[in-house]
PDB file of C-alpha atoms and ligand atoms in Angstrom:
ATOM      1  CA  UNK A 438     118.577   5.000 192.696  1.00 58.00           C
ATOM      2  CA  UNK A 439     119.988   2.367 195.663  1.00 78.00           C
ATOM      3  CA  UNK A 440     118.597  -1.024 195.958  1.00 90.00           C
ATOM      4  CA  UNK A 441     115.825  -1.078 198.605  1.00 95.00           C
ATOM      5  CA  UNK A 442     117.390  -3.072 201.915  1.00 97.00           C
ATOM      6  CA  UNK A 443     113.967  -4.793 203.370  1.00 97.00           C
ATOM      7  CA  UNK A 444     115.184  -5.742 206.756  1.00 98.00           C
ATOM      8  CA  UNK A 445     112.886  -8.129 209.046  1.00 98.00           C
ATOM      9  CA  UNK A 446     112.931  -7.196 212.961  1.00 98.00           C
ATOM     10  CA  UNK A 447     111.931 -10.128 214.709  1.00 98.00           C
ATOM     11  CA  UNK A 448     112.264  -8.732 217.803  1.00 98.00           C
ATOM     12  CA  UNK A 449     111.385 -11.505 220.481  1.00 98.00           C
ATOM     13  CA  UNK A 450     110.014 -13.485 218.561  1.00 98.00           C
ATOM     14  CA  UNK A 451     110.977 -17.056 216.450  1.00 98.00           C
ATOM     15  CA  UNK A 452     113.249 -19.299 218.866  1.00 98.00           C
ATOM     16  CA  UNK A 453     116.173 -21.343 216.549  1.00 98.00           C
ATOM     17  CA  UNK A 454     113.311 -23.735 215.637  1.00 98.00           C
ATOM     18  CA  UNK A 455     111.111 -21.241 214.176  1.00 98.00           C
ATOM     19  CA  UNK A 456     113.829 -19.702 212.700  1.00 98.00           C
ATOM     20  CA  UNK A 457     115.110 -22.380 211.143  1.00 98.00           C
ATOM     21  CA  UNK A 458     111.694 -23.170 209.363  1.00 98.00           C
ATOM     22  CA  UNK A 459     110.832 -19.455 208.584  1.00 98.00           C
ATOM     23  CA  UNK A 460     114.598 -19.647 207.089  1.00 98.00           C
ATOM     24  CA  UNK A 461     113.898 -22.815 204.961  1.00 98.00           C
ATOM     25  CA  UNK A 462     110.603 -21.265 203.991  1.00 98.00           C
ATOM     26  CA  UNK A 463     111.648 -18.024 203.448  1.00 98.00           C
ATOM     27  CA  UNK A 464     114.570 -19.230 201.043  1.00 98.00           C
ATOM     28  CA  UNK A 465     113.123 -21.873 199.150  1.00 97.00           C
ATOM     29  CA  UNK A 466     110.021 -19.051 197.836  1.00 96.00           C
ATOM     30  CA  UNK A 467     112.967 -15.996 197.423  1.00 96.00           C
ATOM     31  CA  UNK A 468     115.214 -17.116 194.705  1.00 94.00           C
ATOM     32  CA  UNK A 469     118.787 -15.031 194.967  1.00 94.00           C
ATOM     33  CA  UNK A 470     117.906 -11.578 193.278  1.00 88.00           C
ATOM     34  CA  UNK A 471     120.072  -9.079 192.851  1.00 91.00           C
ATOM     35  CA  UNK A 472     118.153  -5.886 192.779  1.00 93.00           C
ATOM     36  CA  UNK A 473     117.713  -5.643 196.626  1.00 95.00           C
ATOM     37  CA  UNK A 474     118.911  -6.602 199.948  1.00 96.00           C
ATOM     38  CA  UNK A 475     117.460  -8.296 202.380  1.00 98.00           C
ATOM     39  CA  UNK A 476     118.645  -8.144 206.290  1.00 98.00           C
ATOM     40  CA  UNK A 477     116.751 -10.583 209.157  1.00 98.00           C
ATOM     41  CA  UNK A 478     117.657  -9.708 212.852  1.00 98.00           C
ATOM     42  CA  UNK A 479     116.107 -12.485 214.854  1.00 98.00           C
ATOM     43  CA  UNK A 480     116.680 -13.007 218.946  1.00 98.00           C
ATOM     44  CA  UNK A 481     120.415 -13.516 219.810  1.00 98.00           C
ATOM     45  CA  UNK A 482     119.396 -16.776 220.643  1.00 98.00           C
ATOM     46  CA  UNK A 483     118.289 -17.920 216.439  1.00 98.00           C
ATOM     47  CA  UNK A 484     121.465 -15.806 214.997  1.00 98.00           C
ATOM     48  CA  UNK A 485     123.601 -18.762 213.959  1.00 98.00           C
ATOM     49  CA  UNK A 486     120.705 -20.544 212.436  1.00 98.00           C
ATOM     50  CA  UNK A 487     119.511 -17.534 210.592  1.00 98.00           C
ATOM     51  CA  UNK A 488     123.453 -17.063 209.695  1.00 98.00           C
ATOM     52  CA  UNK A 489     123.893 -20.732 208.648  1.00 98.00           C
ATOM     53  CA  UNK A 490     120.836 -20.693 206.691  1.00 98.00           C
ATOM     54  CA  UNK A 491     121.715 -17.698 204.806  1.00 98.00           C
ATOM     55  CA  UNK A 492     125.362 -18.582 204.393  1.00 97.00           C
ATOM     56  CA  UNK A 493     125.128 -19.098 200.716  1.00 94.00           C
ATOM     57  CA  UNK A 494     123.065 -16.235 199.837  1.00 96.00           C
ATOM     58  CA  UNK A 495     124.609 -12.728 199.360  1.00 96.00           C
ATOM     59  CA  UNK A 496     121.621 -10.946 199.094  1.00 96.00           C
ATOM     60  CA  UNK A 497     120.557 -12.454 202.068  1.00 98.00           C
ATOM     61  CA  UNK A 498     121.744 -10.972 205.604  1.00 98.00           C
ATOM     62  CA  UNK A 499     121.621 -12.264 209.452  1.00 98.00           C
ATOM     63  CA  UNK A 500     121.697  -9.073 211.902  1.00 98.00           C
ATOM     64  CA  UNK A 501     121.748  -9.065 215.592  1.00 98.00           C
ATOM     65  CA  UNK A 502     119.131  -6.464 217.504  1.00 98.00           C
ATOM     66  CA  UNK A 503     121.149  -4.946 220.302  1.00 98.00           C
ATOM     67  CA  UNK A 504     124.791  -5.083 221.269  1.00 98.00           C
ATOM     68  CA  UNK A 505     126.902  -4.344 224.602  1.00 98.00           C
ATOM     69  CA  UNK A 506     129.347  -1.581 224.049  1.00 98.00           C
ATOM     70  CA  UNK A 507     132.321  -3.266 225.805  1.00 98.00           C
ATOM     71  CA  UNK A 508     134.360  -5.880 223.920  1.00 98.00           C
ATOM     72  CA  UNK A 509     134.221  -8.526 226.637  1.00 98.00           C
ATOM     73  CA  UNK A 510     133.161  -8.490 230.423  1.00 98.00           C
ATOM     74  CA  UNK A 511     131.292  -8.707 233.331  1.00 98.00           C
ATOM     75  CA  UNK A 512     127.857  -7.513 231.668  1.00 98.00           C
ATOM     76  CA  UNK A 513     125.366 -10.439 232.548  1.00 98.00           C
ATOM     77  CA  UNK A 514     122.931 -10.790 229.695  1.00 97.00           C
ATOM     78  CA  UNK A 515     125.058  -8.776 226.958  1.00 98.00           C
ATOM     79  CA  UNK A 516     126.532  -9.624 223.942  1.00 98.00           C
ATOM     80  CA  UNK A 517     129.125  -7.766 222.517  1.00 98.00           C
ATOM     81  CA  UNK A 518     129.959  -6.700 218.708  1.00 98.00           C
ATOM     82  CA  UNK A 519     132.873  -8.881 218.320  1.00 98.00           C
ATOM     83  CA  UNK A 520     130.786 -12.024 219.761  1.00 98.00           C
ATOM     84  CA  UNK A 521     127.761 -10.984 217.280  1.00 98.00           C
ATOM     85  CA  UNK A 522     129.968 -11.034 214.544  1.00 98.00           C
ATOM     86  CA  UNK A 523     131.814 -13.989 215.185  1.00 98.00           C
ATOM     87  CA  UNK A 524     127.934 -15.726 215.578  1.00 98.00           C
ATOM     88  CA  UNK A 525     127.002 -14.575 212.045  1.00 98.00           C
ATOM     89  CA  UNK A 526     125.628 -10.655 212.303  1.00 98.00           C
ATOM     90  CA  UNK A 527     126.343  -8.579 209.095  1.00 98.00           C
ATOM     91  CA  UNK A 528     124.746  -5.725 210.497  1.00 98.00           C
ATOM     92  CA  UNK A 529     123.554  -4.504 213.932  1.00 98.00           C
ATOM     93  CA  UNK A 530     120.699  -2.281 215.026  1.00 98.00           C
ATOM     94  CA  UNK A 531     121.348   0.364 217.251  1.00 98.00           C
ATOM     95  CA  UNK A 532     118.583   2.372 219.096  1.00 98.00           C
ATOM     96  CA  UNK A 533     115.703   0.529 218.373  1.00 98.00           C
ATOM     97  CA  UNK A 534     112.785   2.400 219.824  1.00 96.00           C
ATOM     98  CA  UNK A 535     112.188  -0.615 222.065  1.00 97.00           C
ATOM     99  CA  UNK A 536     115.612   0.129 223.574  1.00 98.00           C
ATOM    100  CA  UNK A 537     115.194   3.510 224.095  1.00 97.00           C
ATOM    101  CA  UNK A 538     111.881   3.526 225.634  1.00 96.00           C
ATOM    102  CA  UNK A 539     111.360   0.033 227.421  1.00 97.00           C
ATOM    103  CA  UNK A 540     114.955  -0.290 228.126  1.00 97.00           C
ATOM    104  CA  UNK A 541     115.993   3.225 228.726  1.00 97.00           C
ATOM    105  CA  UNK A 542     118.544   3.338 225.958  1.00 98.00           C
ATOM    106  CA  UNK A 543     120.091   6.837 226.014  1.00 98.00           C
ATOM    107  CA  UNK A 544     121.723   8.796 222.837  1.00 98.00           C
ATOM    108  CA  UNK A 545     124.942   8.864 224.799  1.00 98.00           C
ATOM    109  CA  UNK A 546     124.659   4.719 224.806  1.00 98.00           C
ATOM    110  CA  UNK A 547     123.748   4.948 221.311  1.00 98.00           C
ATOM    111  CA  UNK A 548     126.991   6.770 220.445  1.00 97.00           C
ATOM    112  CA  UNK A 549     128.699   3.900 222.344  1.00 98.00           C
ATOM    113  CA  UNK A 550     127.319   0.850 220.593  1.00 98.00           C
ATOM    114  CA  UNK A 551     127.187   2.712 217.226  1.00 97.00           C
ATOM    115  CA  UNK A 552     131.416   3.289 218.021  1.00 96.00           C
ATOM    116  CA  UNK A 553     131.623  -0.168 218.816  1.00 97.00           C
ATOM    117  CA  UNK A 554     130.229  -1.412 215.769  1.00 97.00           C
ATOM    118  CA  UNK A 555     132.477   0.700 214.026  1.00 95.00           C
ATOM    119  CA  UNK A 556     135.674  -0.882 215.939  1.00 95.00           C
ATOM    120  CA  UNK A 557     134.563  -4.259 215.187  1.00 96.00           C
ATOM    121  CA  UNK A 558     133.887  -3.314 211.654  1.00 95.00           C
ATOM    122  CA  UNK A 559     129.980  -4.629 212.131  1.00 97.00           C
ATOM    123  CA  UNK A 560     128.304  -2.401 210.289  1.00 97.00           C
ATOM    124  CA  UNK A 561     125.283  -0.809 212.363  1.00 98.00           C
ATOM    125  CA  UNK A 562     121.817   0.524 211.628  1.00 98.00           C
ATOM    126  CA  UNK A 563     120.925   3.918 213.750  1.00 98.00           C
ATOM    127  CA  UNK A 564     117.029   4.010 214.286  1.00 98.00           C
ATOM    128  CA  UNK A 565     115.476   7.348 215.554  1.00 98.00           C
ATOM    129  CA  UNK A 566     111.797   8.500 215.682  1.00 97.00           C
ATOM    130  CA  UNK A 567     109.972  10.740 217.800  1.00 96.00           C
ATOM    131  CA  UNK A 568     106.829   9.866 220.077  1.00 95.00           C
ATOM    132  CA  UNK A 569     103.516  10.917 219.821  1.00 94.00           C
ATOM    133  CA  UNK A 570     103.762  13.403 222.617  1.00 95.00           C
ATOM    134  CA  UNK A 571     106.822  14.776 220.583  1.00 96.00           C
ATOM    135  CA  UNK A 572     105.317  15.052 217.014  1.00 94.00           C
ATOM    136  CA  UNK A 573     102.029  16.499 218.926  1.00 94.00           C
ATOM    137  CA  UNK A 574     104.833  19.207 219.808  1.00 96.00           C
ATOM    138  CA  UNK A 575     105.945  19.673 216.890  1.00 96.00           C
ATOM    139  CA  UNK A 576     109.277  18.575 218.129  1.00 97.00           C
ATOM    140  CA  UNK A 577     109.866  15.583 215.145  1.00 96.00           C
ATOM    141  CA  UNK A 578     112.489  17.541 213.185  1.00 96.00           C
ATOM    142  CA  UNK A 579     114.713  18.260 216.003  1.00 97.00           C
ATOM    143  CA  UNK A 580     114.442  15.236 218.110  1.00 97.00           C
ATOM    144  CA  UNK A 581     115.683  12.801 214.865  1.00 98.00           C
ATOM    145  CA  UNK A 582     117.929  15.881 213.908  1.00 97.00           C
ATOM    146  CA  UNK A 583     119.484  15.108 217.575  1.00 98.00           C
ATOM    147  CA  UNK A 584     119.097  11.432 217.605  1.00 98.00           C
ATOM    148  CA  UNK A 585     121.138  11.590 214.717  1.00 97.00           C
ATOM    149  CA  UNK A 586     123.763  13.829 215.412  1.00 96.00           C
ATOM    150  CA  UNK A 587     123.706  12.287 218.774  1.00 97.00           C
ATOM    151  CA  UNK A 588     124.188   8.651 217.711  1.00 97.00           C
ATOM    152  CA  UNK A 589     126.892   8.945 215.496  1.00 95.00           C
ATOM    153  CA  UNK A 590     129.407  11.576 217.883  1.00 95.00           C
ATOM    154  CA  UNK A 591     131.918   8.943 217.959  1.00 94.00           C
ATOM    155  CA  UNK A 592     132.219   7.726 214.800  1.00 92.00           C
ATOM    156  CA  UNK A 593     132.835  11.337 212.688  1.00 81.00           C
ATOM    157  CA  UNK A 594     134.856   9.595 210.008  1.00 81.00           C
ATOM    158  CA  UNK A 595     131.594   7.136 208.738  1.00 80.00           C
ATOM    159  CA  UNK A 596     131.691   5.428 205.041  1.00 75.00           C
ATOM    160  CA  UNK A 597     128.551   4.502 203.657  1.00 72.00           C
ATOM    161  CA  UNK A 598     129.490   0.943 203.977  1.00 75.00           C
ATOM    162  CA  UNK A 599     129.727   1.188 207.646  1.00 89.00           C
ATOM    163  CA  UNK A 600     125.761   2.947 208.294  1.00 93.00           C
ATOM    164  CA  UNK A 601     122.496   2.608 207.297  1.00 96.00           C
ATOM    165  CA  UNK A 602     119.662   4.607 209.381  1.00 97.00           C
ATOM    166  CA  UNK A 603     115.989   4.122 209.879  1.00 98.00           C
ATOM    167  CA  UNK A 604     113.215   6.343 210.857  1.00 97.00           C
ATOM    168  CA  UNK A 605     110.730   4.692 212.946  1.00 97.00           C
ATOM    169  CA  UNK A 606     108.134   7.039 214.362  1.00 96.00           C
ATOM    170  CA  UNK A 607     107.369   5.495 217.912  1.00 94.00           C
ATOM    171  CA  UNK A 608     103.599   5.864 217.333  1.00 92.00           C
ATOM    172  CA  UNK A 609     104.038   4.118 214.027  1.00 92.00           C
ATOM    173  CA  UNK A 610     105.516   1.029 215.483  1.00 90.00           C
ATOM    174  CA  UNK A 611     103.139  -1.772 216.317  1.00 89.00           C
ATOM    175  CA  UNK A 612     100.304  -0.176 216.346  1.00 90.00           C
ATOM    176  CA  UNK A 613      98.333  -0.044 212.833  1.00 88.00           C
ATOM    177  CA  UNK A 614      99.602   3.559 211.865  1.00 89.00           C
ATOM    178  CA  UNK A 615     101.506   4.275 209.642  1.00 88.00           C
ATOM    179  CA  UNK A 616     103.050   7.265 208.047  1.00 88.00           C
ATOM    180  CA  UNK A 617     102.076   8.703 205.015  1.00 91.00           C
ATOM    181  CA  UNK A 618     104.661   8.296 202.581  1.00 91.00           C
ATOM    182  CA  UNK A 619     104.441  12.330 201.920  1.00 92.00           C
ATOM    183  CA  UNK A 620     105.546  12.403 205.948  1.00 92.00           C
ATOM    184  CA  UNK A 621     108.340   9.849 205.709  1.00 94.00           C
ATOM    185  CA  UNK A 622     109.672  11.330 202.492  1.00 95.00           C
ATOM    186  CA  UNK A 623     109.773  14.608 204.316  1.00 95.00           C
ATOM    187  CA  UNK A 624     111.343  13.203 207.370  1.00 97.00           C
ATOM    188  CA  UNK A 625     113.902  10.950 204.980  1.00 97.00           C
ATOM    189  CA  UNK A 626     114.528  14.499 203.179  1.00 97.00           C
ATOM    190  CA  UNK A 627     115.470  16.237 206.150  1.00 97.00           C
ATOM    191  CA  UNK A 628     117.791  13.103 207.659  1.00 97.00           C
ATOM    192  CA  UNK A 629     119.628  12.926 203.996  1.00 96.00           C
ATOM    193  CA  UNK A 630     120.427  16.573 204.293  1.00 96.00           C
ATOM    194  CA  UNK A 631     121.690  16.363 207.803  1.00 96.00           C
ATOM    195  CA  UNK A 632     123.811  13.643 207.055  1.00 94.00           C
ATOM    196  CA  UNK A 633     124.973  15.493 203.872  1.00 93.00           C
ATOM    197  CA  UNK A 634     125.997  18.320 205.905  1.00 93.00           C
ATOM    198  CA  UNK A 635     128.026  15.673 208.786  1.00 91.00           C
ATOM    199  CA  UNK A 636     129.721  13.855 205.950  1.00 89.00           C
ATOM    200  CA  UNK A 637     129.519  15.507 202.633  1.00 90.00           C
ATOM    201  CA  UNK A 638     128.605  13.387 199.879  1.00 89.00           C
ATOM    202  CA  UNK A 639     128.912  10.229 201.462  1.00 88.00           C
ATOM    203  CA  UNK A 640     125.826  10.663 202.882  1.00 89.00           C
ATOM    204  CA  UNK A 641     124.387  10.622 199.873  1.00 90.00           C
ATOM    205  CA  UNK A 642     124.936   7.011 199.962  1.00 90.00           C
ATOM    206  CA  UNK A 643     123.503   5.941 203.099  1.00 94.00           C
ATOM    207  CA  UNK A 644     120.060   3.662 203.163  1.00 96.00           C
ATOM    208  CA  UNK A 645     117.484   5.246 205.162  1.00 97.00           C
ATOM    209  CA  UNK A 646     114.690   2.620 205.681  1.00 98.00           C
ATOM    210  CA  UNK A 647     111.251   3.573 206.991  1.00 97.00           C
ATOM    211  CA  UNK A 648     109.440   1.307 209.837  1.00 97.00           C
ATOM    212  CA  UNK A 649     106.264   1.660 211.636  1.00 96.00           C
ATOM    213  CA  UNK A 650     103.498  -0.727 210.948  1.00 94.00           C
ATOM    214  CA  UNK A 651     105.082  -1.850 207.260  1.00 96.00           C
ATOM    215  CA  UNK A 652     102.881  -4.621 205.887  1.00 96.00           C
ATOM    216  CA  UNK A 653     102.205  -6.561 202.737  1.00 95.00           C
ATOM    217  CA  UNK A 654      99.876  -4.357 201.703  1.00 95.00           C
ATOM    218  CA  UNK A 655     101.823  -0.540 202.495  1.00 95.00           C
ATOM    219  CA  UNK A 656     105.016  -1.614 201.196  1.00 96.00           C
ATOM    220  CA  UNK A 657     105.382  -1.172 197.962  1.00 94.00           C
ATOM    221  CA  UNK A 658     103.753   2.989 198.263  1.00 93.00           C
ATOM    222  CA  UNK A 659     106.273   3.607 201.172  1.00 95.00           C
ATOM    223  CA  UNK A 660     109.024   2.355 199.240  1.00 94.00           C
ATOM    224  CA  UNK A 661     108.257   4.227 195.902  1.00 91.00           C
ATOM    225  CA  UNK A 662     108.390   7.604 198.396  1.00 93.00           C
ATOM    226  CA  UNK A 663     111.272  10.108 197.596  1.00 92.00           C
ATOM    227  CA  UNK A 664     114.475   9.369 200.054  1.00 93.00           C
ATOM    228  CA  UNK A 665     112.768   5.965 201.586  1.00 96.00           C
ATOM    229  CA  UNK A 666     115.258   3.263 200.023  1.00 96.00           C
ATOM    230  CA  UNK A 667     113.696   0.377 202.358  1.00 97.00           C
ATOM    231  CA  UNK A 668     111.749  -1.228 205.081  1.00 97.00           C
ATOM    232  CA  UNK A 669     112.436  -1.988 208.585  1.00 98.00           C
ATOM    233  CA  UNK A 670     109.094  -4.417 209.276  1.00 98.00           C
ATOM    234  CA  UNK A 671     108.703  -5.630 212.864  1.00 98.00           C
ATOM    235  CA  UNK A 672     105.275  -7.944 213.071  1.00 97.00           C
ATOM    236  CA  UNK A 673     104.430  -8.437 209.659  1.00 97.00           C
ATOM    237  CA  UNK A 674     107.906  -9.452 208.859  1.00 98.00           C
ATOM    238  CA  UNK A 675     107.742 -12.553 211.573  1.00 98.00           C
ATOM    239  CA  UNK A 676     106.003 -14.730 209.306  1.00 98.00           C
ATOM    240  CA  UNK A 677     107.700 -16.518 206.412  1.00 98.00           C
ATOM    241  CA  UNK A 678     104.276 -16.410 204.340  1.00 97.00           C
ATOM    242  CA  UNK A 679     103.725 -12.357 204.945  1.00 97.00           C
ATOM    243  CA  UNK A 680     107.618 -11.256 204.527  1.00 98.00           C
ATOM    244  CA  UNK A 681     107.970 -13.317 201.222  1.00 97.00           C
ATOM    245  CA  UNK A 682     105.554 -10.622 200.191  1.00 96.00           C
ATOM    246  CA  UNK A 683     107.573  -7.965 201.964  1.00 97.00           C
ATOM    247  CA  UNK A 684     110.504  -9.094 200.403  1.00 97.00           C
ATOM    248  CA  UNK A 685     109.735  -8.960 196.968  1.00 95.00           C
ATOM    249  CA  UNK A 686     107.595  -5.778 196.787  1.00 92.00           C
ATOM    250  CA  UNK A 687     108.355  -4.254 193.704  1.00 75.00           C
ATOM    251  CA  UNK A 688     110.282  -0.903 192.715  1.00 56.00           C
ATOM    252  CA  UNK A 689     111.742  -0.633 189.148  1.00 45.00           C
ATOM    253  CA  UNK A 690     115.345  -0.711 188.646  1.00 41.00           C
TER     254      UNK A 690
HETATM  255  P1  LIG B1957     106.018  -2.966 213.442  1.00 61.43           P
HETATM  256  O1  LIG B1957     106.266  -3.231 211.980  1.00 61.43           O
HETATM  257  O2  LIG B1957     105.480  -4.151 214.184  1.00 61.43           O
HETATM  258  O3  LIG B1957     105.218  -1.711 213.645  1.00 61.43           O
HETATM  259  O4  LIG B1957     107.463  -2.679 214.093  1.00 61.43           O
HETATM  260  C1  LIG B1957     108.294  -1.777 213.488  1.00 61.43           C
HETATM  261  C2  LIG B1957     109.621  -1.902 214.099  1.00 61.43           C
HETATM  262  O5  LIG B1957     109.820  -1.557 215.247  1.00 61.43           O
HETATM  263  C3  LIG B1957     110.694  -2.525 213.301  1.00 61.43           C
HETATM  264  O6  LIG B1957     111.935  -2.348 213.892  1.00 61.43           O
END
């Protein structure tokens, strides 16, 4: 069995102040454990202090939410994967819901930021999930089936060291519903045997975290769930008090 990775979206939310006391808090209740991983992607703007903060923990990862394709250039308000990087990110999420459907984030731009990632050696987390309107169609299987294949047409030649993917149903996220963990297991089962049949056994390897409405009190039966080997927790994760919870949900090792 992997170690769970329970990764904290902050999305805009927590400034470098708050960060720096959710960081403080956070750290001084989470002693360094081994059995798990833990990833925070705050705003661009609270990277390096999440980063700094974190700099002596292993266990303990800053990420960075979105990233520019290009290296370097004339992209007003982007940052790029190099620049992420050199502020602190570990990891990078790539086609965050939000992305795709408040900032019109396209599979084909996916594939870009996923590749790079890849060329900067940051590694990057792939999120798909269908819409409402979609899994009323009974189009879920597909759509994350092409989100997937999709996302990663650039970078064929993926190690599990490089990837991690999470399935976040749209009408999961934010509002209150979650999935079962009988549906995420079955959607977690079908990604794990797509990405066994892109890249053979190491996709065996690759995290696949579940988010959608993940709080203290869901955790720990969404993470017991067959093929769900983490967390991807947007609001309850943006407090120190409920993610210390989060964080050390139990799963036996
Ligand atoms: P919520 O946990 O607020 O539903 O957000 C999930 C999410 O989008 C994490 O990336």
């Amino acid at each position: 069995m992997k170690h769970p990775v329970l990764a904290a979206n902050w999305k805009m939310n927590n400034g470098p102040t708050a960060a720096k006391t959710f960081m403080d808090t956070f750290l001084a209740g989470y002693p360094l454990r081994g059995d798990r991983t833990i990833i925070i992607f705050p705003p661009a703007v609270s990277l390096t202090t999440v980063a700094i903060a974190a700099s002596s923990r292993p266990d303990v990862l800053a990420g960075v939410q979105n990233i520019h394709w290009a290296e370097k250039g004339a992209f007003t308000g982007e940052i790029s994967a190099p620049m992420a990087k050199d502020a602190g990110a570990r990891v990078v999420l790539v086609g965050h819901s939000e992305r795709r459907h408040v900032f019109g984030e396209t599979d084909a731009q996916c594939a870009k930021k996923c590749l790079a990632a890849s060329r900067a050696k940051l590694p990057f987390m792939l999120c798909v999930g269908e819409t409402i309107e979609q899994r009323e169609a009974g189009e879920t299987k597909a759509l994350v089936t092409q989100q997937l294949r999709d996302g990663l047409s650039q970078t064929p030649n993926l190690i599990s060291a490089d990837f991690l993917l999470a399935y976040e149903p749209v009408w999961a996220i934010g509002t209150g519903l979650t999935a079962s963990a009988v549906d995420a297991s079955a959607i977690h089962t079908l990604l794990r045997s797509e990405l066994h049949q892109m890249i053979g056994t190491r996709g065996d390897e690759i995290p696949i975290l579940y988010g959608g409405s993940v709080n203290a009190t869901n955790a720990a039966g969404l993470l017991t769930a067959p093929e769900v080997d983490g967390l991807l927790v947007g609001g309850a994760s943006v407090e120190a008090s409920s993610w210390l919870t989060i964080a050390q949900t139990g799963r036996p090792h």
